[in-house]
């Protein structure tokens, strides 16, 4: 990876972006958001023609793994459109740059959503209930063939470490790695057939913003996929265990199953 792969977000680029989506607006500040891992996320503060301040978010994708960055931009932009159109709290997508012609590298622009991450909730049961119901709402989003064609294969992504036929070095290095690998390998042949849904693939507490007792936004939709919804359910339950919130694990599952109307297969 070279500097040319990830050019900085310049003031000139930001001003050109504002001219494109909010003509006449004035740039006030550019802030790099903390925690960016597979992307560069900047918060732009600007002033509209009428004098009102507003903020937008620029997400530009790093060279990361085997993903095509243009496809990633298109995937996240489309997923956010689906979420917003179906009442799921998510940032509103504003601009898609698949080629990086304007942003320098492929990326998207969204509205800024205020909120904070919560990993130590005052009421873990109510918190987990909201997590479960919100995930069920995501899985209820209808995906037409055009949308499905740009999503990842959720089942393949979630089990990619199995398909080489050998235990990856990073798993072999862990005391329980070989046992975990073998358990997953053995159970894959016994999965029940289920109806595929939209799958977030990274639904955990770090990708949820809260205002009070409500989720203000589910973020980080760049790996949006289509497949077995149990992937999201299991991943979020794992996060609750790792946070030490064992009391919330069952509530999360019960809230999710109550919303979808049946038990989760392949959990």
mmCIF file of C-alpha atoms in Angstrom:
data_model
loop_
_atom_site.group_PDB
_atom_site.id
_atom_site.type_symbol
_atom_site.label_atom_id
_atom_site.label_comp_id
_atom_site.label_asym_id
_atom_site.label_seq_id
_atom_site.Cartn_x
_atom_site.Cartn_y
_atom_site.Cartn_z
ATOM 1 C CA UNK A 1 0.000 0.000 0.000
ATOM 2 C CA UNK A 2 1.424 3.382 -1.008
ATOM 3 C CA UNK A 3 0.441 7.008 -0.224
ATOM 4 C CA UNK A 4 -1.043 7.111 -3.722
ATOM 5 C CA UNK A 5 -3.483 4.377 -2.671
ATOM 6 C CA UNK A 6 -4.829 6.553 0.162
ATOM 7 C CA UNK A 7 -4.419 10.249 -0.637
ATOM 8 C CA UNK A 8 -5.318 12.645 2.206
ATOM 9 C CA UNK A 9 -8.657 14.408 2.203
ATOM 10 C CA UNK A 10 -7.623 17.893 1.171
ATOM 11 C CA UNK A 11 -9.421 21.151 1.817
ATOM 12 C CA UNK A 12 -9.725 21.590 -1.942
ATOM 13 C CA UNK A 13 -11.459 18.208 -2.248
ATOM 14 C CA UNK A 14 -13.865 19.057 0.560
ATOM 15 C CA UNK A 15 -14.761 22.402 -0.982
ATOM 16 C CA UNK A 16 -15.394 20.717 -4.339
ATOM 17 C CA UNK A 17 -17.617 18.187 -2.564
ATOM 18 C CA UNK A 18 -19.625 20.898 -0.831
ATOM 19 C CA UNK A 19 -20.052 22.724 -4.142
ATOM 20 C CA UNK A 20 -21.403 19.486 -5.601
ATOM 21 C CA UNK A 21 -23.966 18.562 -2.937
ATOM 22 C CA UNK A 22 -24.574 21.823 -1.028
ATOM 23 C CA UNK A 23 -23.798 24.683 -3.440
ATOM 24 C CA UNK A 24 -22.933 27.954 -1.742
ATOM 25 C CA UNK A 25 -22.080 26.369 1.609
ATOM 26 C CA UNK A 26 -18.917 27.319 3.489
ATOM 27 C CA UNK A 27 -16.443 24.890 5.080
ATOM 28 C CA UNK A 28 -15.818 25.441 8.800
ATOM 29 C CA UNK A 29 -13.826 22.387 9.930
ATOM 30 C CA UNK A 30 -12.592 18.920 8.935
ATOM 31 C CA UNK A 31 -12.216 16.363 11.744
ATOM 32 C CA UNK A 32 -10.874 12.812 11.439
ATOM 33 C CA UNK A 33 -13.211 10.519 13.368
ATOM 34 C CA UNK A 34 -11.517 8.144 15.812
ATOM 35 C CA UNK A 35 -11.668 4.398 15.347
ATOM 36 C CA UNK A 36 -11.459 4.231 11.553
ATOM 37 C CA UNK A 37 -10.116 0.800 10.631
ATOM 38 C CA UNK A 38 -10.987 -0.231 7.088
ATOM 39 C CA UNK A 39 -11.778 3.312 6.014
ATOM 40 C CA UNK A 40 -10.962 6.964 6.586
ATOM 41 C CA UNK A 41 -13.945 8.712 8.170
ATOM 42 C CA UNK A 42 -14.010 12.501 8.354
ATOM 43 C CA UNK A 43 -16.672 14.747 9.851
ATOM 44 C CA UNK A 44 -17.169 17.981 7.955
ATOM 45 C CA UNK A 45 -18.712 21.014 9.626
ATOM 46 C CA UNK A 46 -20.063 23.611 7.214
ATOM 47 C CA UNK A 47 -22.390 26.590 7.027
ATOM 48 C CA UNK A 48 -25.308 26.582 4.605
ATOM 49 C CA UNK A 49 -26.370 29.536 2.498
ATOM 50 C CA UNK A 50 -29.023 30.414 5.083
ATOM 51 C CA UNK A 51 -26.371 30.584 7.830
ATOM 52 C CA UNK A 52 -27.278 27.297 9.544
ATOM 53 C CA UNK A 53 -24.407 25.013 10.514
ATOM 54 C CA UNK A 54 -24.564 21.366 9.487
ATOM 55 C CA UNK A 55 -22.319 18.293 9.551
ATOM 56 C CA UNK A 56 -21.792 15.520 7.051
ATOM 57 C CA UNK A 57 -19.578 12.432 7.097
ATOM 58 C CA UNK A 58 -17.119 11.390 4.383
ATOM 59 C CA UNK A 59 -16.146 7.698 4.370
ATOM 60 C CA UNK A 60 -13.306 6.748 2.022
ATOM 61 C CA UNK A 61 -12.206 3.127 1.839
ATOM 62 C CA UNK A 62 -8.654 1.986 2.469
ATOM 63 C CA UNK A 63 -6.943 -0.814 0.591
ATOM 64 C CA UNK A 64 -8.142 -3.587 2.867
ATOM 65 C CA UNK A 65 -8.177 -7.312 2.221
ATOM 66 C CA UNK A 66 -9.433 -8.468 -1.169
ATOM 67 C CA UNK A 67 -12.388 -6.099 -1.455
ATOM 68 C CA UNK A 68 -12.938 -3.893 -4.458
ATOM 69 C CA UNK A 69 -13.235 -0.396 -2.984
ATOM 70 C CA UNK A 70 -15.661 0.833 -5.610
ATOM 71 C CA UNK A 71 -17.929 -2.164 -4.967
ATOM 72 C CA UNK A 72 -17.672 -1.514 -1.232
ATOM 73 C CA UNK A 73 -18.761 2.105 -1.698
ATOM 74 C CA UNK A 74 -21.705 1.062 -3.855
ATOM 75 C CA UNK A 75 -22.644 -1.669 -1.377
ATOM 76 C CA UNK A 76 -22.676 0.582 1.682
ATOM 77 C CA UNK A 77 -24.482 3.397 -0.142
ATOM 78 C CA UNK A 78 -27.197 1.010 -1.335
ATOM 79 C CA UNK A 79 -27.536 -0.619 2.091
ATOM 80 C CA UNK A 80 -27.996 2.787 3.735
ATOM 81 C CA UNK A 81 -30.661 3.675 1.177
ATOM 82 C CA UNK A 82 -32.502 0.437 2.012
ATOM 83 C CA UNK A 83 -32.221 1.080 5.747
ATOM 84 C CA UNK A 84 -33.497 4.640 5.573
ATOM 85 C CA UNK A 85 -36.347 3.712 3.233
ATOM 86 C CA UNK A 86 -37.486 1.001 5.666
ATOM 87 C CA UNK A 87 -37.394 2.978 8.898
ATOM 88 C CA UNK A 88 -34.144 1.532 10.249
ATOM 89 C CA UNK A 89 -32.122 4.209 12.065
ATOM 90 C CA UNK A 90 -29.084 4.844 9.870
ATOM 91 C CA UNK A 91 -27.159 7.765 8.348
ATOM 92 C CA UNK A 92 -28.835 9.193 5.263
ATOM 93 C CA UNK A 93 -26.671 8.584 2.163
ATOM 94 C CA UNK A 94 -25.977 11.755 0.168
ATOM 95 C CA UNK A 95 -23.267 11.059 -2.394
ATOM 96 C CA UNK A 96 -21.624 8.013 -3.969
ATOM 97 C CA UNK A 97 -18.159 8.148 -5.543
ATOM 98 C CA UNK A 98 -17.386 4.636 -6.798
ATOM 99 C CA UNK A 99 -14.292 5.649 -8.752
ATOM 100 C CA UNK A 100 -12.777 8.220 -6.416
ATOM 101 C CA UNK A 101 -13.054 10.877 -9.100
ATOM 102 C CA UNK A 102 -14.011 13.536 -6.547
ATOM 103 C CA UNK A 103 -12.927 12.059 -3.202
ATOM 104 C CA UNK A 104 -9.544 10.764 -4.417
ATOM 105 C CA UNK A 105 -10.419 7.166 -3.526
ATOM 106 C CA UNK A 106 -13.815 5.390 -3.600
ATOM 107 C CA UNK A 107 -16.163 6.507 -0.857
ATOM 108 C CA UNK A 108 -19.533 7.831 0.200
ATOM 109 C CA UNK A 109 -20.957 10.878 1.973
ATOM 110 C CA UNK A 110 -23.749 10.710 4.538
ATOM 111 C CA UNK A 111 -25.589 12.946 6.943
ATOM 112 C CA UNK A 112 -24.025 13.156 10.382
ATOM 113 C CA UNK A 113 -26.025 11.423 13.107
ATOM 114 C CA UNK A 114 -25.458 12.378 16.726
ATOM 115 C CA UNK A 115 -25.235 9.694 19.367
ATOM 116 C CA UNK A 116 -22.844 7.728 21.538
ATOM 117 C CA UNK A 117 -21.765 4.122 21.852
ATOM 118 C CA UNK A 118 -22.963 2.308 24.971
ATOM 119 C CA UNK A 119 -21.079 -0.732 26.217
ATOM 120 C CA UNK A 120 -22.071 -0.495 29.896
ATOM 121 C CA UNK A 121 -25.830 0.169 29.817
ATOM 122 C CA UNK A 122 -27.618 1.267 32.962
ATOM 123 C CA UNK A 123 -30.453 -1.128 32.088
ATOM 124 C CA UNK A 124 -28.905 -4.069 30.199
ATOM 125 C CA UNK A 125 -32.246 -5.840 29.708
ATOM 126 C CA UNK A 126 -33.988 -2.894 28.050
ATOM 127 C CA UNK A 127 -30.829 -2.165 26.064
ATOM 128 C CA UNK A 128 -30.653 -5.743 24.772
ATOM 129 C CA UNK A 129 -34.365 -5.711 23.936
ATOM 130 C CA UNK A 130 -33.837 -2.705 21.669
ATOM 131 C CA UNK A 131 -30.833 -4.403 20.036
ATOM 132 C CA UNK A 132 -32.921 -7.467 19.240
ATOM 133 C CA UNK A 133 -35.882 -5.584 17.818
ATOM 134 C CA UNK A 134 -33.681 -3.333 15.687
ATOM 135 C CA UNK A 135 -31.814 -6.294 14.203
ATOM 136 C CA UNK A 136 -35.120 -7.968 13.351
ATOM 137 C CA UNK A 137 -36.150 -4.790 11.535
ATOM 138 C CA UNK A 138 -32.952 -4.911 9.474
ATOM 139 C CA UNK A 139 -33.572 -8.534 8.534
ATOM 140 C CA UNK A 140 -37.123 -7.693 7.431
ATOM 141 C CA UNK A 141 -35.887 -5.329 4.695
ATOM 142 C CA UNK A 142 -36.830 -6.644 1.265
ATOM 143 C CA UNK A 143 -33.882 -7.099 -1.102
ATOM 144 C CA UNK A 144 -34.767 -7.161 -4.795
ATOM 145 C CA UNK A 145 -32.483 -8.971 -7.266
ATOM 146 C CA UNK A 146 -30.670 -5.737 -8.191
ATOM 147 C CA UNK A 147 -29.825 -5.094 -4.544
ATOM 148 C CA UNK A 148 -28.807 -8.692 -3.881
ATOM 149 C CA UNK A 149 -26.423 -8.606 -6.830
ATOM 150 C CA UNK A 150 -24.169 -6.048 -5.117
ATOM 151 C CA UNK A 151 -24.233 -7.610 -1.636
ATOM 152 C CA UNK A 152 -21.677 -10.053 -0.284
ATOM 153 C CA UNK A 153 -22.509 -13.721 0.264
ATOM 154 C CA UNK A 154 -23.072 -13.707 4.036
ATOM 155 C CA UNK A 155 -22.637 -17.444 4.482
ATOM 156 C CA UNK A 156 -19.346 -17.508 2.585
ATOM 157 C CA UNK A 157 -18.015 -14.454 4.439
ATOM 158 C CA UNK A 158 -18.882 -15.830 7.868
ATOM 159 C CA UNK A 159 -17.259 -19.204 7.206
ATOM 160 C CA UNK A 160 -14.324 -18.117 5.032
ATOM 161 C CA UNK A 161 -11.823 -19.464 7.563
ATOM 162 C CA UNK A 162 -13.166 -22.993 7.024
ATOM 163 C CA UNK A 163 -13.125 -23.342 3.250
ATOM 164 C CA UNK A 164 -9.365 -23.665 2.757
ATOM 165 C CA UNK A 165 -9.632 -27.069 4.416
ATOM 166 C CA UNK A 166 -6.876 -26.353 6.919
ATOM 167 C CA UNK A 167 -6.750 -24.448 10.183
ATOM 168 C CA UNK A 168 -5.475 -20.876 9.699
ATOM 169 C CA UNK A 169 -2.264 -20.033 11.553
ATOM 170 C CA UNK A 170 -3.986 -17.366 13.662
ATOM 171 C CA UNK A 171 -6.465 -19.961 14.935
ATOM 172 C CA UNK A 172 -3.846 -22.639 15.450
ATOM 173 C CA UNK A 173 -1.904 -20.188 17.657
ATOM 174 C CA UNK A 174 -4.838 -19.891 20.090
ATOM 175 C CA UNK A 175 -5.212 -22.572 22.818
ATOM 176 C CA UNK A 176 -8.790 -23.291 21.713
ATOM 177 C CA UNK A 177 -8.302 -22.534 18.024
ATOM 178 C CA UNK A 178 -8.156 -26.075 16.672
ATOM 179 C CA UNK A 179 -11.163 -27.136 18.734
ATOM 180 C CA UNK A 180 -13.232 -24.160 17.533
ATOM 181 C CA UNK A 181 -12.227 -24.740 13.911
ATOM 182 C CA UNK A 182 -13.161 -28.412 14.082
ATOM 183 C CA UNK A 183 -16.498 -27.702 15.763
ATOM 184 C CA UNK A 184 -17.503 -25.231 13.058
ATOM 185 C CA UNK A 185 -16.239 -27.535 10.323
ATOM 186 C CA UNK A 186 -18.309 -30.445 11.652
ATOM 187 C CA UNK A 187 -21.511 -28.439 12.109
ATOM 188 C CA UNK A 188 -21.549 -26.772 8.692
ATOM 189 C CA UNK A 189 -22.936 -29.891 7.034
ATOM 190 C CA UNK A 190 -25.904 -29.900 9.424
ATOM 191 C CA UNK A 191 -27.205 -26.375 8.833
ATOM 192 C CA UNK A 192 -30.926 -26.085 8.232
ATOM 193 C CA UNK A 193 -32.108 -24.378 5.030
ATOM 194 C CA UNK A 194 -33.501 -20.932 5.852
ATOM 195 C CA UNK A 195 -34.815 -17.920 3.970
ATOM 196 C CA UNK A 196 -31.945 -15.550 3.256
ATOM 197 C CA UNK A 197 -32.192 -11.948 4.438
ATOM 198 C CA UNK A 198 -30.175 -8.775 4.461
ATOM 199 C CA UNK A 199 -27.261 -9.410 6.865
ATOM 200 C CA UNK A 200 -25.269 -6.565 8.414
ATOM 201 C CA UNK A 201 -22.248 -8.820 9.150
ATOM 202 C CA UNK A 202 -20.925 -6.452 11.834
ATOM 203 C CA UNK A 203 -23.890 -5.882 14.159
ATOM 204 C CA UNK A 204 -22.388 -5.256 17.598
ATOM 205 C CA UNK A 205 -22.418 -2.549 20.270
ATOM 206 C CA UNK A 206 -19.567 -0.597 18.662
ATOM 207 C CA UNK A 207 -21.641 -0.002 15.529
ATOM 208 C CA UNK A 208 -24.695 1.355 17.337
ATOM 209 C CA UNK A 209 -25.188 4.988 18.320
ATOM 210 C CA UNK A 210 -27.647 5.875 21.062
ATOM 211 C CA UNK A 211 -29.495 8.970 22.212
ATOM 212 C CA UNK A 212 -31.067 8.225 25.547
ATOM 213 C CA UNK A 213 -32.748 4.824 25.399
ATOM 214 C CA UNK A 214 -33.149 4.836 21.608
ATOM 215 C CA UNK A 215 -30.756 3.822 18.848
ATOM 216 C CA UNK A 216 -30.061 6.914 16.757
ATOM 217 C CA UNK A 217 -28.126 5.029 14.079
ATOM 218 C CA UNK A 218 -26.780 1.653 13.064
ATOM 219 C CA UNK A 219 -23.484 2.419 11.298
ATOM 220 C CA UNK A 220 -20.736 0.656 9.302
ATOM 221 C CA UNK A 221 -22.730 -1.045 6.528
ATOM 222 C CA UNK A 222 -19.762 -1.580 4.196
ATOM 223 C CA UNK A 223 -19.836 -5.387 4.425
ATOM 224 C CA UNK A 224 -23.571 -5.706 3.915
ATOM 225 C CA UNK A 225 -24.492 -9.170 2.716
ATOM 226 C CA UNK A 226 -27.340 -11.549 1.920
ATOM 227 C CA UNK A 227 -27.689 -14.898 3.629
ATOM 228 C CA UNK A 228 -28.494 -16.635 6.911
ATOM 229 C CA UNK A 229 -29.771 -14.085 9.486
ATOM 230 C CA UNK A 230 -28.421 -16.241 12.344
ATOM 231 C CA UNK A 231 -24.969 -14.867 11.498
ATOM 232 C CA UNK A 232 -25.920 -11.431 12.849
ATOM 233 C CA UNK A 233 -27.752 -12.884 15.837
ATOM 234 C CA UNK A 234 -24.832 -15.071 16.876
ATOM 235 C CA UNK A 235 -22.286 -12.295 16.354
ATOM 236 C CA UNK A 236 -24.204 -9.849 18.528
ATOM 237 C CA UNK A 237 -24.759 -12.466 21.245
ATOM 238 C CA UNK A 238 -21.020 -13.133 21.253
ATOM 239 C CA UNK A 239 -20.401 -9.420 21.764
ATOM 240 C CA UNK A 240 -22.779 -9.366 24.731
ATOM 241 C CA UNK A 241 -20.895 -12.276 26.319
ATOM 242 C CA UNK A 242 -17.536 -10.581 25.753
ATOM 243 C CA UNK A 243 -18.855 -7.392 27.350
ATOM 244 C CA UNK A 244 -19.760 -9.396 30.449
ATOM 245 C CA UNK A 245 -23.483 -8.861 29.876
ATOM 246 C CA UNK A 246 -24.599 -12.462 30.194
ATOM 247 C CA UNK A 247 -27.848 -11.257 31.736
ATOM 248 C CA UNK A 248 -28.715 -9.534 28.446
ATOM 249 C CA UNK A 249 -27.965 -12.394 26.062
ATOM 250 C CA UNK A 250 -31.291 -14.209 26.408
ATOM 251 C CA UNK A 251 -33.287 -10.965 26.350
ATOM 252 C CA UNK A 252 -31.641 -9.983 23.067
ATOM 253 C CA UNK A 253 -32.544 -13.339 21.524
ATOM 254 C CA UNK A 254 -36.096 -13.343 22.914
ATOM 255 C CA UNK A 255 -36.738 -9.812 21.636
ATOM 256 C CA UNK A 256 -35.430 -10.735 18.200
ATOM 257 C CA UNK A 257 -37.466 -13.952 17.992
ATOM 258 C CA UNK A 258 -40.616 -12.225 19.229
ATOM 259 C CA UNK A 259 -40.243 -9.677 16.431
ATOM 260 C CA UNK A 260 -39.661 -12.236 13.656
ATOM 261 C CA UNK A 261 -42.269 -14.670 15.005
ATOM 262 C CA UNK A 262 -40.175 -17.846 15.190
ATOM 263 C CA UNK A 263 -37.038 -19.311 16.694
ATOM 264 C CA UNK A 264 -33.649 -18.744 15.080
ATOM 265 C CA UNK A 265 -32.298 -21.751 13.198
ATOM 266 C CA UNK A 266 -28.559 -22.475 12.937
ATOM 267 C CA UNK A 267 -27.713 -20.361 15.961
#
